[in-house]
Amino acid sequence: MMRRVVLILLLLVGSVALALWFEHQGGFVMIRLGDWTLQASLMVAVLGVLAVGLSLGLVSRLLGRVWRLPGEVHERFHERRGRLAREELVDGLVEIADGRYAHAEKRLQSASTSAVQPLFHHLLAAVAGQRRGDWAQRDEHMAAAMAAEPRAQLAIELAQAQLQVEAQQWDEANASLAELRRQAPQNYRVLSLSLETLQARGDNEALDALLPDLRKQQVLTGPALVALEQPALARSLSALGPTPPADALARVWRLVPRARRHEPALQACYARALIDAGHANAAERLLRRWLNGRWDKRLVEVYGELVTDPPQQAYNQVTGWLKQRPEDAGLLFAAARQAAACALWGQARSYLEAAAARSDQPEVQRLLAELYERLDEPEHARRAYRRALGLDPSSNSLPPIEAPGSHTVIGSAPD
């Protein structure tokens, strides 16, 4: 603002100085056109030239404005339509949130014709159509979105697959995601939706093939990854047949990434496969090494299932560990099983009773009941079986039964 004031003052001072200078000049300007002669003082001539120049400038600006007027009107019209389309987009989104899907779909479809970027109108209309349960109309909106913005093909197809998954259209979603995996095999969202779809379809073969990419992109981590890896490894191992050689099982195990071979759940799966195939001694060596490196109750449980040759080998190892971990219920249970494998019934009983006192696992009580039966102690066996079933071992919830014609109670619990 200050600069403008200074400029105006300078112009005024300059004009006054110029007028005073022209006043002391005796020159004049004469213009002759045929028989016409125009004569004026120098000051008047200069002012006339300035006036003509200003007039021509004003006329030029006016003509330019008139020339641009249709374009400006057209631009203003489109700006207004675009603004209204954006407002309709927001209103449609609000209606979807409110559950007025039919109104939202109609509003968005209508506004898409005047929107500068109708992609989002079509996508939201597809969402509204899906919420109404009209999948055919939803697909039409998705096709319109593709036509409106072909450059966003991947994003649009991914949105369509997402809607198909939400609608539990598993076959359609699987087809869409298979195409997306060809276009973007490492896309995190594509892999995540593929996992959900394949699990819903029960397609274990495809899940196993997808597992390396899921690991690489960290779509699953921690227990969720283990829950997928363990059955996949079990399927690969069982595919070798009932009694495969140990080296065949080892080849499958080596296909597991090195970092994942330290996962106890996978180690337990591999060890069980070795045991089932008759390679208990090889399994024992692996389990012993793993447990000496990192203690894990799942591996202890598998160690208890071993039947080595000779059986004292595993039993001696377990009793050695018990000296370091005498209160470990899982290790006590494993020691009991190994003692039973060696026909050391007294030791097996002691270990089982100690494990049962420290654990409420039904499997411990069940094996203890079987041992009591072998030792011809039916009452102890009955109580252990009841504990295995989660029942009170010393009482019965049913009323006692009286013998016909007498007051003798049958089936009452002993004191």
mmCIF file of C-alpha atoms in Angstrom:
data_model
loop_
_atom_site.group_PDB
_atom_site.id
_atom_site.type_symbol
_atom_site.label_atom_id
_atom_site.label_comp_id
_atom_site.label_asym_id
_atom_site.label_seq_id
_atom_site.Cartn_x
_atom_site.Cartn_y
_atom_site.Cartn_z
ATOM 1 C CA MET A 1 0.000 0.000 0.000
ATOM 2 C CA MET A 2 2.835 2.390 0.878
ATOM 3 C CA ARG A 3 4.579 1.689 -2.393
ATOM 4 C CA ARG A 4 1.425 2.597 -4.293
ATOM 5 C CA VAL A 5 1.111 5.947 -2.456
ATOM 6 C CA VAL A 6 4.737 6.803 -3.187
ATOM 7 C CA LEU A 7 4.262 5.907 -6.858
ATOM 8 C CA ILE A 8 1.205 8.167 -7.162
ATOM 9 C CA LEU A 9 3.082 11.067 -5.552
ATOM 10 C CA LEU A 10 5.984 10.610 -7.945
ATOM 11 C CA LEU A 11 3.613 10.616 -10.925
ATOM 12 C CA LEU A 12 1.978 13.834 -9.720
ATOM 13 C CA VAL A 13 5.313 15.555 -9.187
ATOM 14 C CA GLY A 14 6.513 14.373 -12.572
ATOM 15 C CA SER A 15 3.344 15.610 -14.282
ATOM 16 C CA VAL A 16 3.662 19.060 -12.704
ATOM 17 C CA ALA A 17 7.330 19.300 -13.637
ATOM 18 C CA LEU A 18 6.575 18.217 -17.209
ATOM 19 C CA ALA A 19 3.722 20.748 -17.518
ATOM 20 C CA LEU A 20 5.974 23.566 -16.309
ATOM 21 C CA TRP A 21 8.646 22.542 -18.759
ATOM 22 C CA PHE A 22 6.209 22.475 -21.691
ATOM 23 C CA GLU A 23 4.903 25.916 -20.701
ATOM 24 C CA HIS A 24 8.289 27.502 -21.375
ATOM 25 C CA GLN A 25 8.726 25.767 -24.714
ATOM 26 C CA GLY A 26 7.724 27.611 -27.853
ATOM 27 C CA GLY A 27 7.582 24.601 -30.117
ATOM 28 C CA PHE A 28 4.492 23.275 -31.879
ATOM 29 C CA VAL A 29 3.425 20.247 -33.891
ATOM 30 C CA MET A 30 1.863 20.480 -37.349
ATOM 31 C CA ILE A 31 0.240 17.580 -39.151
ATOM 32 C CA ARG A 32 -0.787 17.983 -42.780
ATOM 33 C CA LEU A 33 -3.142 15.544 -44.526
ATOM 34 C CA GLY A 34 -3.951 16.634 -48.064
ATOM 35 C CA ASP A 35 -5.743 19.955 -47.813
ATOM 36 C CA TRP A 36 -6.070 19.587 -44.070
ATOM 37 C CA THR A 37 -3.502 21.015 -41.712
ATOM 38 C CA LEU A 38 -3.553 20.360 -37.996
ATOM 39 C CA GLN A 39 -1.371 22.530 -35.776
ATOM 40 C CA ALA A 40 -1.059 22.323 -31.988
ATOM 41 C CA SER A 41 1.376 23.227 -29.285
ATOM 42 C CA LEU A 42 3.861 20.609 -28.218
ATOM 43 C CA MET A 43 2.111 20.030 -24.899
ATOM 44 C CA VAL A 44 -1.305 19.551 -26.516
ATOM 45 C CA ALA A 45 0.205 17.165 -29.073
ATOM 46 C CA VAL A 46 1.843 15.051 -26.385
ATOM 47 C CA LEU A 47 -1.381 14.923 -24.377
ATOM 48 C CA GLY A 48 -3.280 13.954 -27.521
ATOM 49 C CA VAL A 49 -0.891 11.110 -28.259
ATOM 50 C CA LEU A 50 -1.233 9.879 -24.679
ATOM 51 C CA ALA A 51 -5.021 10.075 -24.892
ATOM 52 C CA VAL A 52 -5.071 8.119 -28.147
ATOM 53 C CA GLY A 53 -2.729 5.514 -26.680
ATOM 54 C CA LEU A 54 -4.876 5.113 -23.588
ATOM 55 C CA SER A 55 -8.000 4.864 -25.721
ATOM 56 C CA LEU A 56 -6.468 2.182 -27.907
ATOM 57 C CA GLY A 57 -5.362 0.276 -24.817
ATOM 58 C CA LEU A 58 -8.834 0.423 -23.297
ATOM 59 C CA VAL A 59 -10.432 -0.703 -26.547
ATOM 60 C CA SER A 60 -7.919 -3.545 -26.847
ATOM 61 C CA ARG A 61 -8.639 -4.734 -23.308
ATOM 62 C CA LEU A 62 -12.363 -4.503 -23.903
ATOM 63 C CA LEU A 63 -12.123 -6.527 -27.092
ATOM 64 C CA GLY A 64 -9.929 -9.119 -25.343
ATOM 65 C CA ARG A 65 -12.415 -9.400 -22.515
ATOM 66 C CA VAL A 66 -15.265 -9.871 -24.959
ATOM 67 C CA TRP A 67 -13.208 -12.488 -26.810
ATOM 68 C CA ARG A 68 -12.478 -14.441 -23.601
ATOM 69 C CA LEU A 69 -15.979 -14.107 -22.211
ATOM 70 C CA PRO A 70 -17.398 -17.388 -23.661
ATOM 71 C CA GLY A 71 -14.429 -19.350 -22.314
ATOM 72 C CA GLU A 72 -14.698 -17.751 -18.895
ATOM 73 C CA VAL A 73 -18.412 -18.435 -18.765
ATOM 74 C CA HIS A 74 -17.762 -22.057 -19.748
ATOM 75 C CA GLU A 75 -15.019 -22.348 -17.127
ATOM 76 C CA ARG A 76 -17.197 -20.831 -14.412
ATOM 77 C CA PHE A 77 -19.989 -23.188 -15.372
ATOM 78 C CA HIS A 78 -17.703 -26.213 -15.071
ATOM 79 C CA GLU A 79 -16.286 -24.949 -11.781
ATOM 80 C CA ARG A 80 -19.779 -24.662 -10.403
ATOM 81 C CA ARG A 81 -20.680 -28.146 -11.626
ATOM 82 C CA GLY A 82 -17.456 -29.515 -10.152
ATOM 83 C CA ARG A 83 -18.179 -27.852 -6.818
ATOM 84 C CA LEU A 84 -21.676 -29.294 -6.794
ATOM 85 C CA ALA A 85 -20.266 -32.715 -7.718
ATOM 86 C CA ARG A 86 -17.858 -32.551 -4.771
ATOM 87 C CA GLU A 87 -20.698 -31.594 -2.469
ATOM 88 C CA GLU A 88 -22.725 -34.522 -3.805
ATOM 89 C CA LEU A 89 -19.740 -36.802 -3.163
ATOM 90 C CA VAL A 90 -19.625 -35.743 0.477
ATOM 91 C CA ASP A 91 -23.400 -36.054 0.817
ATOM 92 C CA GLY A 92 -23.277 -39.525 -0.711
ATOM 93 C CA LEU A 93 -20.572 -40.573 1.714
ATOM 94 C CA VAL A 94 -22.659 -39.320 4.636
ATOM 95 C CA GLU A 95 -25.698 -41.231 3.366
ATOM 96 C CA ILE A 96 -23.652 -44.426 3.107
ATOM 97 C CA ALA A 97 -22.513 -43.930 6.687
ATOM 98 C CA ASP A 98 -26.161 -43.424 7.695
ATOM 99 C CA GLY A 99 -27.225 -46.610 5.914
ATOM 100 C CA ARG A 100 -29.263 -44.873 3.197
ATOM 101 C CA TYR A 101 -27.632 -46.867 0.453
ATOM 102 C CA ALA A 102 -30.236 -46.458 -2.288
ATOM 103 C CA HIS A 103 -30.282 -42.651 -1.921
ATOM 104 C CA ALA A 104 -26.496 -42.524 -1.817
ATOM 105 C CA GLU A 105 -26.124 -44.669 -4.919
ATOM 106 C CA LYS A 106 -28.601 -42.570 -6.894
ATOM 107 C CA ARG A 107 -26.986 -39.307 -5.792
ATOM 108 C CA LEU A 108 -23.455 -40.469 -6.605
ATOM 109 C CA GLN A 109 -24.392 -41.909 -9.974
ATOM 110 C CA SER A 110 -26.099 -38.663 -10.962
ATOM 111 C CA ALA A 111 -23.227 -36.485 -9.753
ATOM 112 C CA SER A 112 -20.619 -38.561 -11.596
ATOM 113 C CA THR A 113 -21.749 -37.144 -14.961
ATOM 114 C CA SER A 114 -20.708 -33.612 -13.962
ATOM 115 C CA ALA A 115 -17.649 -34.440 -11.861
ATOM 116 C CA VAL A 116 -14.209 -33.548 -13.179
ATOM 117 C CA GLN A 117 -12.866 -36.738 -11.573
ATOM 118 C CA PRO A 118 -15.819 -39.157 -11.354
ATOM 119 C CA LEU A 119 -13.694 -42.079 -10.156
ATOM 120 C CA PHE A 120 -14.592 -41.687 -6.487
ATOM 121 C CA HIS A 121 -18.277 -41.236 -7.286
ATOM 122 C CA HIS A 122 -18.310 -44.578 -9.109
ATOM 123 C CA LEU A 123 -16.359 -46.342 -6.363
ATOM 124 C CA LEU A 124 -18.650 -45.083 -3.613
ATOM 125 C CA ALA A 125 -21.684 -45.949 -5.724
ATOM 126 C CA ALA A 126 -20.285 -49.487 -5.990
ATOM 127 C CA VAL A 127 -19.989 -49.625 -2.202
ATOM 128 C CA ALA A 128 -23.591 -48.464 -1.851
ATOM 129 C CA GLY A 129 -24.717 -51.074 -4.377
ATOM 130 C CA GLN A 130 -22.946 -53.796 -2.441
ATOM 131 C CA ARG A 131 -24.515 -52.662 0.811
ATOM 132 C CA ARG A 132 -27.896 -53.045 -0.867
ATOM 133 C CA GLY A 133 -26.944 -56.568 -1.920
ATOM 134 C CA ASP A 134 -27.067 -55.712 -5.632
ATOM 135 C CA TRP A 135 -23.798 -57.232 -6.801
ATOM 136 C CA ALA A 136 -24.581 -56.843 -10.499
ATOM 137 C CA GLN A 137 -25.108 -53.101 -10.068
ATOM 138 C CA ARG A 138 -21.937 -52.944 -8.010
ATOM 139 C CA ASP A 139 -19.960 -54.476 -10.869
ATOM 140 C CA GLU A 140 -21.461 -51.966 -13.311
ATOM 141 C CA HIS A 141 -20.243 -49.114 -11.123
ATOM 142 C CA MET A 142 -16.782 -50.671 -10.986
ATOM 143 C CA ALA A 143 -16.725 -50.940 -14.785
ATOM 144 C CA ALA A 144 -17.706 -47.266 -14.997
ATOM 145 C CA ALA A 145 -14.859 -46.404 -12.630
ATOM 146 C CA MET A 146 -12.421 -48.278 -14.858
ATOM 147 C CA ALA A 147 -13.680 -46.423 -17.922
ATOM 148 C CA ALA A 148 -13.409 -43.090 -16.115
ATOM 149 C CA GLU A 149 -9.792 -43.596 -15.019
ATOM 150 C CA PRO A 150 -7.953 -46.430 -16.824
ATOM 151 C CA ARG A 151 -4.662 -45.421 -15.190
ATOM 152 C CA ALA A 152 -6.028 -46.536 -11.816
ATOM 153 C CA GLN A 153 -6.695 -50.083 -13.024
ATOM 154 C CA LEU A 154 -4.778 -51.799 -10.220
ATOM 155 C CA ALA A 155 -6.443 -49.751 -7.479
ATOM 156 C CA ILE A 156 -9.914 -50.261 -8.977
ATOM 157 C CA GLU A 157 -9.476 -54.028 -9.372
ATOM 158 C CA LEU A 158 -8.149 -54.221 -5.828
ATOM 159 C CA ALA A 159 -11.208 -52.343 -4.561
ATOM 160 C CA GLN A 160 -13.441 -54.754 -6.473
ATOM 161 C CA ALA A 161 -11.672 -57.752 -4.955
ATOM 162 C CA GLN A 162 -12.098 -56.192 -1.514
ATOM 163 C CA LEU A 163 -15.839 -55.852 -2.077
ATOM 164 C CA GLN A 164 -16.062 -59.451 -3.315
ATOM 165 C CA VAL A 165 -14.283 -60.664 -0.192
ATOM 166 C CA GLU A 166 -16.627 -58.646 2.015
ATOM 167 C CA ALA A 167 -19.563 -60.205 0.167
ATOM 168 C CA GLN A 168 -17.992 -63.678 0.639
ATOM 169 C CA GLN A 169 -18.004 -64.240 -3.111
ATOM 170 C CA TRP A 170 -14.969 -66.447 -2.744
ATOM 171 C CA ASP A 171 -14.800 -67.810 -6.288
ATOM 172 C CA GLU A 172 -15.131 -64.347 -7.849
ATOM 173 C CA ALA A 173 -12.643 -62.895 -5.375
ATOM 174 C CA ASN A 174 -10.177 -65.690 -6.087
ATOM 175 C CA ALA A 175 -10.360 -65.011 -9.836
ATOM 176 C CA SER A 176 -9.888 -61.266 -9.322
ATOM 177 C CA LEU A 177 -6.979 -61.759 -6.933
ATOM 178 C CA ALA A 178 -5.275 -64.291 -9.205
ATOM 179 C CA GLU A 179 -5.185 -61.624 -11.919
ATOM 180 C CA LEU A 180 -3.961 -59.025 -9.428
ATOM 181 C CA ARG A 181 -1.141 -61.328 -8.289
ATOM 182 C CA ARG A 182 0.027 -61.540 -11.891
ATOM 183 C CA GLN A 183 0.118 -57.737 -12.066
ATOM 184 C CA ALA A 184 1.491 -57.031 -8.581
ATOM 185 C CA PRO A 185 2.789 -60.272 -7.021
ATOM 186 C CA GLN A 186 4.339 -58.520 -3.999
ATOM 187 C CA ASN A 187 1.493 -56.128 -3.201
ATOM 188 C CA TYR A 188 0.772 -56.363 0.531
ATOM 189 C CA ARG A 189 -2.980 -55.851 0.245
ATOM 190 C CA VAL A 190 -3.305 -58.307 -2.639
ATOM 191 C CA LEU A 191 -1.494 -60.961 -0.605
ATOM 192 C CA SER A 192 -3.601 -60.263 2.479
ATOM 193 C CA LEU A 193 -6.878 -60.618 0.575
ATOM 194 C CA SER A 194 -5.564 -63.721 -1.208
ATOM 195 C CA LEU A 195 -4.778 -65.314 2.147
ATOM 196 C CA GLU A 196 -8.278 -64.624 3.458
ATOM 197 C CA THR A 197 -9.872 -65.934 0.265
ATOM 198 C CA LEU A 198 -7.826 -69.134 0.051
ATOM 199 C CA GLN A 199 -8.448 -69.910 3.719
ATOM 200 C CA ALA A 200 -12.182 -69.455 3.199
ATOM 201 C CA ARG A 201 -12.082 -71.791 0.183
ATOM 202 C CA GLY A 202 -9.928 -74.337 1.993
ATOM 203 C CA ASP A 203 -7.411 -74.335 -0.857
ATOM 204 C CA ASN A 204 -4.406 -75.704 1.021
ATOM 205 C CA GLU A 205 -2.313 -76.250 -2.097
ATOM 206 C CA ALA A 206 -2.639 -72.608 -3.132
ATOM 207 C CA LEU A 207 -1.981 -71.496 0.456
ATOM 208 C CA ASP A 208 1.255 -73.470 0.531
ATOM 209 C CA ALA A 209 2.319 -71.837 -2.757
ATOM 210 C CA LEU A 210 1.471 -68.389 -1.373
ATOM 211 C CA LEU A 211 3.366 -68.897 1.889
ATOM 212 C CA PRO A 212 6.830 -67.699 0.664
ATOM 213 C CA ASP A 213 5.394 -64.361 -0.494
ATOM 214 C CA LEU A 214 3.460 -63.988 2.761
ATOM 215 C CA ARG A 215 6.711 -64.445 4.666
ATOM 216 C CA LYS A 216 8.663 -62.072 2.417
ATOM 217 C CA GLN A 217 6.162 -59.225 2.686
ATOM 218 C CA GLN A 218 5.488 -59.948 6.383
ATOM 219 C CA VAL A 219 1.759 -60.225 5.805
ATOM 220 C CA LEU A 220 1.725 -62.618 8.762
ATOM 221 C CA THR A 221 4.034 -62.567 11.759
ATOM 222 C CA GLY A 222 4.292 -64.311 15.098
ATOM 223 C CA PRO A 223 1.641 -66.889 16.050
ATOM 224 C CA ALA A 224 -0.456 -66.148 12.951
ATOM 225 C CA LEU A 225 2.455 -67.106 10.696
ATOM 226 C CA VAL A 226 3.161 -70.255 12.711
ATOM 227 C CA ALA A 227 -0.512 -71.252 12.474
ATOM 228 C CA LEU A 228 -0.136 -71.245 8.684
ATOM 229 C CA GLU A 229 3.372 -72.707 8.487
ATOM 230 C CA GLN A 230 2.817 -75.692 10.755
ATOM 231 C CA PRO A 231 -0.008 -77.369 8.786
ATOM 232 C CA ALA A 232 1.792 -76.533 5.530
ATOM 233 C CA LEU A 233 4.919 -78.318 6.777
ATOM 234 C CA ALA A 234 2.845 -81.242 8.049
ATOM 235 C CA ARG A 235 1.208 -81.606 4.620
ATOM 236 C CA SER A 236 4.571 -81.558 2.860
ATOM 237 C CA LEU A 237 5.974 -84.189 5.215
ATOM 238 C CA SER A 238 2.926 -86.464 5.048
ATOM 239 C CA ALA A 239 2.970 -86.280 1.239
ATOM 240 C CA LEU A 240 6.097 -88.470 1.354
ATOM 241 C CA GLY A 241 4.051 -91.452 2.529
ATOM 242 C CA PRO A 242 3.714 -93.386 5.801
ATOM 243 C CA THR A 243 7.362 -94.479 6.197
ATOM 244 C CA PRO A 244 9.637 -92.207 4.175
ATOM 245 C CA PRO A 245 13.410 -92.356 4.649
ATOM 246 C CA ALA A 246 14.962 -89.843 7.000
ATOM 247 C CA ASP A 247 16.854 -88.061 4.209
ATOM 248 C CA ALA A 248 13.587 -87.440 2.322
ATOM 249 C CA LEU A 249 12.098 -85.845 5.419
ATOM 250 C CA ALA A 250 15.283 -83.815 5.870
ATOM 251 C CA ARG A 251 15.015 -82.458 2.317
ATOM 252 C CA VAL A 252 11.530 -81.160 3.061
ATOM 253 C CA TRP A 253 12.761 -79.644 6.315
ATOM 254 C CA ARG A 254 15.559 -77.826 4.498
ATOM 255 C CA LEU A 255 12.974 -76.141 2.270
ATOM 256 C CA VAL A 256 11.840 -74.195 5.332
ATOM 257 C CA PRO A 257 13.737 -70.862 5.479
ATOM 258 C CA ARG A 258 16.708 -71.055 7.821
ATOM 259 C CA ALA A 259 15.347 -68.359 10.129
ATOM 260 C CA ARG A 260 12.047 -70.231 10.505
ATOM 261 C CA ARG A 261 13.750 -73.519 11.435
ATOM 262 C CA HIS A 262 14.290 -72.083 14.906
ATOM 263 C CA GLU A 263 10.526 -71.953 15.504
ATOM 264 C CA PRO A 264 9.673 -74.632 18.138
ATOM 265 C CA ALA A 265 6.264 -75.412 16.634
ATOM 266 C CA LEU A 266 7.890 -76.269 13.290
ATOM 267 C CA GLN A 267 10.660 -78.212 15.002
ATOM 268 C CA ALA A 268 8.038 -80.240 16.870
ATOM 269 C CA CYS A 269 6.208 -80.941 13.613
ATOM 270 C CA TYR A 270 9.386 -82.213 11.934
ATOM 271 C CA ALA A 271 10.365 -84.315 14.961
ATOM 272 C CA ARG A 272 6.928 -85.951 15.061
ATOM 273 C CA ALA A 273 7.230 -86.796 11.363
ATOM 274 C CA LEU A 274 10.551 -88.520 12.071
ATOM 275 C CA ILE A 275 8.990 -90.454 14.964
ATOM 276 C CA ASP A 276 5.974 -91.527 12.904
ATOM 277 C CA ALA A 277 8.276 -92.704 10.106
ATOM 278 C CA GLY A 278 10.265 -94.885 12.525
ATOM 279 C CA HIS A 279 13.290 -92.624 12.938
ATOM 280 C CA ALA A 280 12.946 -92.038 16.685
ATOM 281 C CA ASN A 281 16.688 -91.995 17.358
ATOM 282 C CA ALA A 282 17.248 -89.272 14.752
ATOM 283 C CA ALA A 283 14.377 -87.307 16.270
ATOM 284 C CA GLU A 284 15.891 -87.741 19.748
ATOM 285 C CA ARG A 285 19.219 -86.279 18.656
ATOM 286 C CA LEU A 286 17.526 -83.244 17.122
ATOM 287 C CA LEU A 287 15.210 -82.677 20.094
ATOM 288 C CA ARG A 288 18.085 -82.966 22.560
ATOM 289 C CA ARG A 289 20.118 -80.401 20.647
ATOM 290 C CA TRP A 290 17.187 -78.003 20.314
ATOM 291 C CA LEU A 291 16.206 -78.293 23.984
ATOM 292 C CA ASN A 292 19.776 -77.759 25.137
ATOM 293 C CA GLY A 293 19.818 -74.608 23.012
ATOM 294 C CA ARG A 294 16.394 -73.261 24.002
ATOM 295 C CA TRP A 295 13.897 -74.850 26.345
ATOM 296 C CA ASP A 296 10.347 -75.135 25.020
ATOM 297 C CA LYS A 297 7.420 -77.116 26.406
ATOM 298 C CA ARG A 298 6.270 -78.182 22.934
ATOM 299 C CA LEU A 299 9.575 -79.902 22.276
ATOM 300 C CA VAL A 300 9.478 -81.469 25.743
ATOM 301 C CA GLU A 301 6.072 -82.918 24.910
ATOM 302 C CA VAL A 302 7.423 -84.486 21.707
ATOM 303 C CA TYR A 303 10.436 -85.824 23.585
ATOM 304 C CA GLY A 304 8.059 -87.664 25.888
ATOM 305 C CA GLU A 305 6.518 -89.394 22.850
ATOM 306 C CA LEU A 306 9.848 -90.915 21.787
ATOM 307 C CA VAL A 307 10.362 -94.664 21.731
ATOM 308 C CA THR A 308 14.107 -94.926 21.251
ATOM 309 C CA ASP A 309 16.261 -97.997 20.867
ATOM 310 C CA PRO A 310 17.222 -98.627 23.582
ATOM 311 C CA PRO A 311 14.427 -96.826 25.489
ATOM 312 C CA GLN A 312 16.758 -96.064 28.413
ATOM 313 C CA GLN A 313 18.538 -93.512 26.219
ATOM 314 C CA ALA A 314 15.629 -91.049 26.258
ATOM 315 C CA TYR A 315 14.749 -91.893 29.875
ATOM 316 C CA ASN A 316 18.252 -91.115 31.101
ATOM 317 C CA GLN A 317 18.248 -87.806 29.252
ATOM 318 C CA VAL A 318 14.902 -86.761 30.766
ATOM 319 C CA THR A 319 15.974 -87.626 34.294
ATOM 320 C CA GLY A 320 19.121 -85.584 33.738
ATOM 321 C CA TRP A 321 17.036 -82.573 32.774
ATOM 322 C CA LEU A 322 14.815 -83.111 35.822
ATOM 323 C CA LYS A 323 17.776 -82.436 38.091
ATOM 324 C CA GLN A 324 17.839 -78.914 36.655
ATOM 325 C CA ARG A 325 14.047 -78.460 36.368
ATOM 326 C CA PRO A 326 12.398 -80.565 39.091
ATOM 327 C CA GLU A 327 9.174 -78.512 39.111
ATOM 328 C CA ASP A 328 8.554 -78.578 35.352
ATOM 329 C CA ALA A 329 5.164 -80.320 34.938
ATOM 330 C CA GLY A 330 5.706 -80.971 31.234
ATOM 331 C CA LEU A 331 9.097 -82.535 31.881
ATOM 332 C CA LEU A 332 7.662 -84.693 34.683
ATOM 333 C CA PHE A 333 4.995 -85.942 32.277
ATOM 334 C CA ALA A 334 7.657 -86.717 29.653
ATOM 335 C CA ALA A 335 9.708 -88.559 32.291
ATOM 336 C CA ALA A 336 6.646 -90.622 33.234
ATOM 337 C CA ARG A 337 6.094 -91.650 29.629
ATOM 338 C CA GLN A 338 9.726 -92.608 29.197
ATOM 339 C CA ALA A 339 9.662 -94.554 32.465
ATOM 340 C CA ALA A 340 6.585 -96.417 31.210
ATOM 341 C CA ALA A 341 8.417 -97.177 27.950
ATOM 342 C CA CYS A 342 11.143 -98.769 30.078
ATOM 343 C CA ALA A 343 8.488 -100.658 32.131
ATOM 344 C CA LEU A 344 9.543 -98.756 35.254
ATOM 345 C CA TRP A 345 6.015 -98.600 36.627
ATOM 346 C CA GLY A 346 6.883 -97.271 40.057
ATOM 347 C CA GLN A 347 8.914 -94.416 38.592
ATOM 348 C CA ALA A 348 6.195 -93.731 36.034
ATOM 349 C CA ARG A 349 3.613 -93.491 38.835
ATOM 350 C CA SER A 350 5.749 -91.105 40.870
ATOM 351 C CA TYR A 351 6.387 -88.829 37.914
ATOM 352 C CA LEU A 352 2.734 -88.866 36.828
ATOM 353 C CA GLU A 353 1.435 -88.070 40.297
ATOM 354 C CA ALA A 354 3.956 -85.232 40.574
ATOM 355 C CA ALA A 355 2.946 -83.918 37.143
ATOM 356 C CA ALA A 356 -0.767 -84.180 38.028
ATOM 357 C CA ALA A 357 -0.164 -82.149 41.187
ATOM 358 C CA ARG A 358 1.388 -79.362 39.115
ATOM 359 C CA SER A 359 -0.818 -79.437 36.024
ATOM 360 C CA ASP A 360 -4.509 -79.638 35.199
ATOM 361 C CA GLN A 361 -3.948 -81.112 31.741
ATOM 362 C CA PRO A 362 -6.521 -83.868 31.010
ATOM 363 C CA GLU A 363 -3.856 -85.907 29.213
ATOM 364 C CA VAL A 364 -1.850 -86.243 32.432
ATOM 365 C CA GLN A 365 -4.890 -87.484 34.367
ATOM 366 C CA ARG A 366 -5.853 -89.878 31.577
ATOM 367 C CA LEU A 367 -2.426 -91.505 31.457
ATOM 368 C CA LEU A 368 -2.378 -91.685 35.255
ATOM 369 C CA ALA A 369 -5.762 -93.465 35.181
ATOM 370 C CA GLU A 370 -4.436 -95.983 32.656
ATOM 371 C CA LEU A 371 -1.416 -96.614 34.866
ATOM 372 C CA TYR A 372 -3.659 -97.182 37.902
ATOM 373 C CA GLU A 373 -5.629 -99.715 35.856
ATOM 374 C CA ARG A 374 -2.403 -101.516 34.943
ATOM 375 C CA LEU A 375 -1.474 -101.547 38.637
ATOM 376 C CA ASP A 376 -4.944 -102.937 39.482
ATOM 377 C CA GLU A 377 -6.111 -99.882 41.425
ATOM 378 C CA PRO A 378 -9.614 -99.310 39.972
ATOM 379 C CA GLU A 379 -10.739 -96.710 42.507
ATOM 380 C CA HIS A 380 -7.724 -94.512 41.867
ATOM 381 C CA ALA A 381 -8.243 -95.026 38.138
ATOM 382 C CA ARG A 382 -11.900 -93.951 38.389
ATOM 383 C CA ARG A 383 -10.988 -90.775 40.218
ATOM 384 C CA ALA A 384 -8.256 -89.953 37.714
ATOM 385 C CA TYR A 385 -10.653 -90.479 34.812
ATOM 386 C CA ARG A 386 -13.160 -88.120 36.428
ATOM 387 C CA ARG A 387 -10.464 -85.490 36.871
ATOM 388 C CA ALA A 388 -9.514 -85.929 33.209
ATOM 389 C CA LEU A 389 -13.133 -85.160 32.306
ATOM 390 C CA GLY A 390 -13.157 -82.098 34.532
ATOM 391 C CA LEU A 391 -15.471 -83.722 37.093
ATOM 392 C CA ASP A 392 -15.291 -83.827 40.870
ATOM 393 C CA PRO A 393 -13.471 -87.100 41.580
ATOM 394 C CA SER A 394 -15.215 -87.716 44.932
ATOM 395 C CA SER A 395 -18.876 -86.949 44.191
ATOM 396 C CA ASN A 396 -21.616 -87.524 41.646
ATOM 397 C CA SER A 397 -24.053 -84.818 40.563
ATOM 398 C CA LEU A 398 -26.860 -87.378 40.018
ATOM 399 C CA PRO A 399 -29.187 -88.391 42.908
ATOM 400 C CA PRO A 400 -28.566 -91.830 44.393
ATOM 401 C CA ILE A 401 -30.563 -94.809 43.092
ATOM 402 C CA GLU A 402 -32.432 -97.023 45.569
ATOM 403 C CA ALA A 403 -32.809 -100.737 44.899
ATOM 404 C CA PRO A 404 -36.428 -101.805 44.259
ATOM 405 C CA GLY A 405 -38.224 -102.826 47.450
ATOM 406 C CA SER A 406 -35.425 -101.726 49.730
ATOM 407 C CA HIS A 407 -33.698 -98.676 51.105
ATOM 408 C CA THR A 408 -30.271 -99.701 49.857
ATOM 409 C CA VAL A 409 -28.605 -96.945 47.885
ATOM 410 C CA ILE A 410 -27.000 -98.036 44.616
ATOM 411 C CA GLY A 411 -24.389 -96.020 42.821
ATOM 412 C CA SER A 412 -23.713 -93.565 45.620
ATOM 413 C CA ALA A 413 -20.224 -92.199 45.790
ATOM 414 C CA PRO A 414 -17.934 -93.796 48.359
ATOM 415 C CA ASP A 415 -16.841 -91.820 51.346
#
